[in-house]
XYZ file of C-alpha atoms in Angstrom:
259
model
C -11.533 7.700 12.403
C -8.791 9.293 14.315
C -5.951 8.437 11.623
C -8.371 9.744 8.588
C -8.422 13.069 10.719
C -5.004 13.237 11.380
C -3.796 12.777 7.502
C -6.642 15.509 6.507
C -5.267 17.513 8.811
C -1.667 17.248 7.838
C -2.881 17.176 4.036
C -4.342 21.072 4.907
C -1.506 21.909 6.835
C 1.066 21.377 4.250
C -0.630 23.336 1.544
C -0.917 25.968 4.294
C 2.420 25.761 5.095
C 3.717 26.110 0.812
C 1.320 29.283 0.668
C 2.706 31.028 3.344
C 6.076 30.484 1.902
C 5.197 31.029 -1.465
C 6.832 33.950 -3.687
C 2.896 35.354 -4.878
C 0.359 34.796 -2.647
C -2.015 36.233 -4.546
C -1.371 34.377 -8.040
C -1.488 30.872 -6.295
C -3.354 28.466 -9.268
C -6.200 27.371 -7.274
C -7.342 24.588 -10.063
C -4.086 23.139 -9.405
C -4.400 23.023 -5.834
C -8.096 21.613 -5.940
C -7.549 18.935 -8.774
C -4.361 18.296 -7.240
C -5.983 17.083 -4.277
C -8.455 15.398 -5.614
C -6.321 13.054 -7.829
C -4.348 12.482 -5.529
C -7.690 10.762 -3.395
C -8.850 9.544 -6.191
C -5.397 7.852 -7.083
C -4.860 6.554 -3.620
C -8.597 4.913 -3.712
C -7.582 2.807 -6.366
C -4.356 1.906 -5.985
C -5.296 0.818 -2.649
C -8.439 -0.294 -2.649
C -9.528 -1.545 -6.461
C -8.660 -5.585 -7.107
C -7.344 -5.018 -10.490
C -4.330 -2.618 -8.829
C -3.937 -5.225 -5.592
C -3.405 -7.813 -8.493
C -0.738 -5.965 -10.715
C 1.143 -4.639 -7.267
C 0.929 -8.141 -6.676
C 2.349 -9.562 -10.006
C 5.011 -6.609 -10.104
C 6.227 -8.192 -6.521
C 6.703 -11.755 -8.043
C 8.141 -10.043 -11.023
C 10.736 -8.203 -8.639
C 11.419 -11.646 -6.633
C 12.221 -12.934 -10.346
C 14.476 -10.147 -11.407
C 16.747 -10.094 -7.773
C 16.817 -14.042 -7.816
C 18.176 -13.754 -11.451
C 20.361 -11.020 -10.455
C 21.903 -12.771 -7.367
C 22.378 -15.992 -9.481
C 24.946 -13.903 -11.756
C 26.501 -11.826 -8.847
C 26.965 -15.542 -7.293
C 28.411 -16.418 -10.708
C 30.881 -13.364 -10.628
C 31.768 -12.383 -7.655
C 31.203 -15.812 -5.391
C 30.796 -15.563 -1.544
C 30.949 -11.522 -2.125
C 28.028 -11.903 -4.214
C 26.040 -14.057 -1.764
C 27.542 -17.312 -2.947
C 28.172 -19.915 0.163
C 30.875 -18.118 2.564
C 34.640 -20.050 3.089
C 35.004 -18.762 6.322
C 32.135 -18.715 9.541
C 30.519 -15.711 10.127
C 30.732 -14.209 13.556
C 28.154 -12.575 15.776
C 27.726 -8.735 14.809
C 29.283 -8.951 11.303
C 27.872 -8.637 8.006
C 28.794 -10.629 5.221
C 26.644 -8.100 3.277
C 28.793 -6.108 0.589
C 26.470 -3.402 -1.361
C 29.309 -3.074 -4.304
C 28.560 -6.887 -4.963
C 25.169 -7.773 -4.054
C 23.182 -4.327 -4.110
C 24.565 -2.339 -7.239
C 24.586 -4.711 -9.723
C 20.515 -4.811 -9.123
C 20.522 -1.512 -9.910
C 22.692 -1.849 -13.205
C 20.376 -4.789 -14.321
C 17.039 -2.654 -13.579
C 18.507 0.265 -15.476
C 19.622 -1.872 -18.832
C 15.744 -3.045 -18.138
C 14.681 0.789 -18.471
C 16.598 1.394 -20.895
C 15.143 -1.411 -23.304
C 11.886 -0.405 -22.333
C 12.178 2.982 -23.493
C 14.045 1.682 -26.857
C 10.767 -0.609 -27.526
C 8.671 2.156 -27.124
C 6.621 0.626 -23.799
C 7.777 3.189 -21.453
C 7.113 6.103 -23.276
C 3.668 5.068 -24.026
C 3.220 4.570 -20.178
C 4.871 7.818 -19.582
C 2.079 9.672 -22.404
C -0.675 8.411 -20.690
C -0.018 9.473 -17.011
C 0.886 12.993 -18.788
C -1.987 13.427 -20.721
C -3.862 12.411 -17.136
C -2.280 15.327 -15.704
C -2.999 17.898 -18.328
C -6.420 16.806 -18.587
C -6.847 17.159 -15.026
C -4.673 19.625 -13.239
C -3.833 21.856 -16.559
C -0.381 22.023 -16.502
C 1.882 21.927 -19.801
C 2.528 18.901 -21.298
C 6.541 19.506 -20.848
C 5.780 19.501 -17.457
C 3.747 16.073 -17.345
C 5.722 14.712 -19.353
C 8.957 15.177 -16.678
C 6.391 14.154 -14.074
C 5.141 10.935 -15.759
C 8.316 10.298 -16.422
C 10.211 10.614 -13.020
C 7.798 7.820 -11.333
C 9.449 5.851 -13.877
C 13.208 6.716 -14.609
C 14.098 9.105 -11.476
C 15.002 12.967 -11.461
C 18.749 13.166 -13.597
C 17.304 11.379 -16.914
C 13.670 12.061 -16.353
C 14.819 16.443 -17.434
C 16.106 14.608 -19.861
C 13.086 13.651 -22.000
C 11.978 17.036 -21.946
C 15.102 18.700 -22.921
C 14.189 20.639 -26.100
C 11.446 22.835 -23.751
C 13.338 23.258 -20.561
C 14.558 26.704 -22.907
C 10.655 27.507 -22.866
C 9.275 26.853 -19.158
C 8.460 29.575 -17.134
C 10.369 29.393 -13.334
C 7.611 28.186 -12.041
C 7.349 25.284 -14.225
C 11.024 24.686 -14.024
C 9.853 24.312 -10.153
C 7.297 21.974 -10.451
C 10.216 19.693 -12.533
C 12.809 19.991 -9.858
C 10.223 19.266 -7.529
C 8.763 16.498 -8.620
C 12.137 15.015 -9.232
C 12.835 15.263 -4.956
C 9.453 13.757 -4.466
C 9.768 10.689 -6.438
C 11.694 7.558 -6.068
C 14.125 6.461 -9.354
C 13.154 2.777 -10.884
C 16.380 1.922 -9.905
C 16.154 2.277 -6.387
C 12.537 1.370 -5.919
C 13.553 -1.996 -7.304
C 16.761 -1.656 -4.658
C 14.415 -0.850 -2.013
C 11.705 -3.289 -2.761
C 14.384 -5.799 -2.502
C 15.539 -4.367 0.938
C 12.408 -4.072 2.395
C 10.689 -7.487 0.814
C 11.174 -9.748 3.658
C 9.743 -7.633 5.787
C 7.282 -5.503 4.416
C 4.257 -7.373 2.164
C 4.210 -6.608 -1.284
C 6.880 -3.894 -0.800
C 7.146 -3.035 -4.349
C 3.112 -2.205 -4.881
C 3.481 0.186 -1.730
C 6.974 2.156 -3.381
C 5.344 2.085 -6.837
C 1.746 3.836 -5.108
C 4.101 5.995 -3.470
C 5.698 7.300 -6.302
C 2.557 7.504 -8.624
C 0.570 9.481 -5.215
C 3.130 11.736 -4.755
C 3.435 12.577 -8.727
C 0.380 15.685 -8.232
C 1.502 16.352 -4.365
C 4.535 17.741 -6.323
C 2.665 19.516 -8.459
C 0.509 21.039 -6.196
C 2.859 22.239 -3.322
C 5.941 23.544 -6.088
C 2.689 25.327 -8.286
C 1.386 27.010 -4.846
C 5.063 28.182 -3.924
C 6.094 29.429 -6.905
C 3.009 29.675 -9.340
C 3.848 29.425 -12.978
C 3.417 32.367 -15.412
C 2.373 32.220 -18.906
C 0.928 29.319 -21.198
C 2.083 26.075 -20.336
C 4.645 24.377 -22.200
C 3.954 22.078 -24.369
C 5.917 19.101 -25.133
C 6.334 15.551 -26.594
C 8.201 12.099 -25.669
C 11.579 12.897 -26.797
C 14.157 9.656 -26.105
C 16.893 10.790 -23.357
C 19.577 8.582 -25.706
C 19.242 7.215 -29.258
C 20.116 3.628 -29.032
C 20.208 1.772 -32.284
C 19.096 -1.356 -31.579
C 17.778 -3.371 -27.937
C 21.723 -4.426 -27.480
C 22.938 -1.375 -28.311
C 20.241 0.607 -25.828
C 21.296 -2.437 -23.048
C 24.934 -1.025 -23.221
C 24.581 2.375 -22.993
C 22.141 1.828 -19.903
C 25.094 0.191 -18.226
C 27.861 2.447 -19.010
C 25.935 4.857 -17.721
C-alpha cells in the first residue's frame, strides 16, 4: 500500500511541479493532463499485468539474446579476443578485458541496419500509425505530434523529427515542445537493445521492462511539455513520411550503417 501511495504522490507532484513552471497557467490543456494520466495507468496495467504483453516482453528477450549472440559471433569473427573471442594473455584481478568500440557498438550498428529495414518494409511505420492514432484518439494532440511520439519509442529523438519533417514548419511552440520532449524522455532502439544487453544477466526480462518504459513514458511527455508550455492553435496534422528513401532492403541496410 505504502509504495502505491508514494508513486501517486510523486505522479501529483510532478504535474504540480510543470504547472508552476509553466509559461500560461491559465491555458494549461486539462484533457491532456487527465487522458494523459489515465493512459498512462491504463498502459502500465497491461503491459505489466496482461499475459499476452508478459509473453511478447518475453519473446522480444529471447529475440534480443538471438540478435547479441549473432552479433558477438561476428565481432569474434572480426575483431578476435577484442571482440570477446578467447583472450592470449591471462586476465588480472581489477582489469577489464571489456572494449565498448569492439563488443558494444557494433550491437548498436546491427540494431540500427535492423531499423532501418524495418522501416523500408513498411512494418515500423505501421507500428508507429497505430500508437499515433492511439494518441490522437485519446489525448487530442496533432497527428505530427504522435507521429514524432510513436515514433521516438521506436527510432530515438535525432531521426524520430525526422519523420515528421514536412510539418515541423507548421507546429505551434508548444507542439515543437511536446517533440523535443518526448525525444529526452524516451530511450533510442539502439540503445535499449545496448542496454537490454547490459543489464540481461542481471535484471529478468530486461528488454520487456526498457520497452514498457519507453511506451509509459510516451504520454508522461506529453502531458508534463503540454502543461509547461500549452500548445496554441489546431493541431498539426501529419502522415508517415520515411526519414531516408532507400531503394531496396540492401540499399536501406547500408545507409543505416553509414549513418
Amino acid at each position: 500500500m505504502m509504495p502505491a501511495l508514494q508513486s501517486a504522490f510523486g505522479f501529483i507532484g510532478i504535474i504540480l511541479i510543470a504547472w508552476l513552471l509553466s509559461e500560461e497557467r491559465r491555458s494549461v490543456p486539462w484533457r491532456i493532463v487527465a487522458s494523459g494520466a489515465l493512459l498512462q495507468i491504463v498502459l502500465a496495467a497491461l503491459l505489466l499485468k496482461a499475459p499476452l504483453f508478459r509473453d511478447l516482453f518475453l519473446v522480444l528477450n529471447e529475440l534480443l539474446s538471438a540478435l547479441e549472440k549473432a552479433t558477438r559471433e561476428g565481432t569474434r569473427f572480426a575483431f578476435g579476443f577484442l571482440g570477446g573471442g578467447p583472450q592470449p594473455f591471462e586476465e588480472r584481478p581489477g582489469v577489464s578485458s571489456f572494449v565498448l568500440a569492439f563488443r558494444a557498438l557494433p550491437l548498436i550498428l546491427v540494431v540500427s541496419a535492423l531499423s532501418s529495414l524495418l522501416f523500408y518494409w513498411r512494418v515500423l511505420p505501421a507500428v508507429v500509425r497505430a500508437i499515433s492514432t492511439v494518441l490522437e484518439k485519446t489525448m487530442g494532440v496533432g497527428g505530427a505530434v504522435g507521429l514524432s511520439t510513436a515514433a521516438n519509442i521506436f527510432v530515438g529523438m535525432v531521426e524520430a523529427p525526422l519523420i515528421v519533417r514536412p510539418y515541423l514548419k507548421a507546429m505551434s511552440r508548444g507542439e515543437l515542445f511536446i517533440v523535443m520532449t518526448c525525444g529526452m524522455a524516451g530511450i533510442a532502439g539502439t540503445v535499449m537493445a545496448l542496454y537490454a544487453a547490459i543489464l540481461g544477466p542481471v535484471v529478468p526480462e530486461a528488454m520487456g521492462h526498457i520497452l514498457s518504459a519507453s511506451i509509459i513514458s510516451a504520454p508522461a511527455a506529453i502531458l508534463v511539455a503540454a502543461v509547461m508550455v500549452p500548445p496554441r492553435g489546431a493541431p498539426t496534422t501529419g502522415k508517415v513520411a520515411l526519414p531516408q528513401q532507400a531503394t531496396s532492403s540492401m540499399d536501406a541496410v547500408t545507409r543505416a550503417t553509414l549513418q
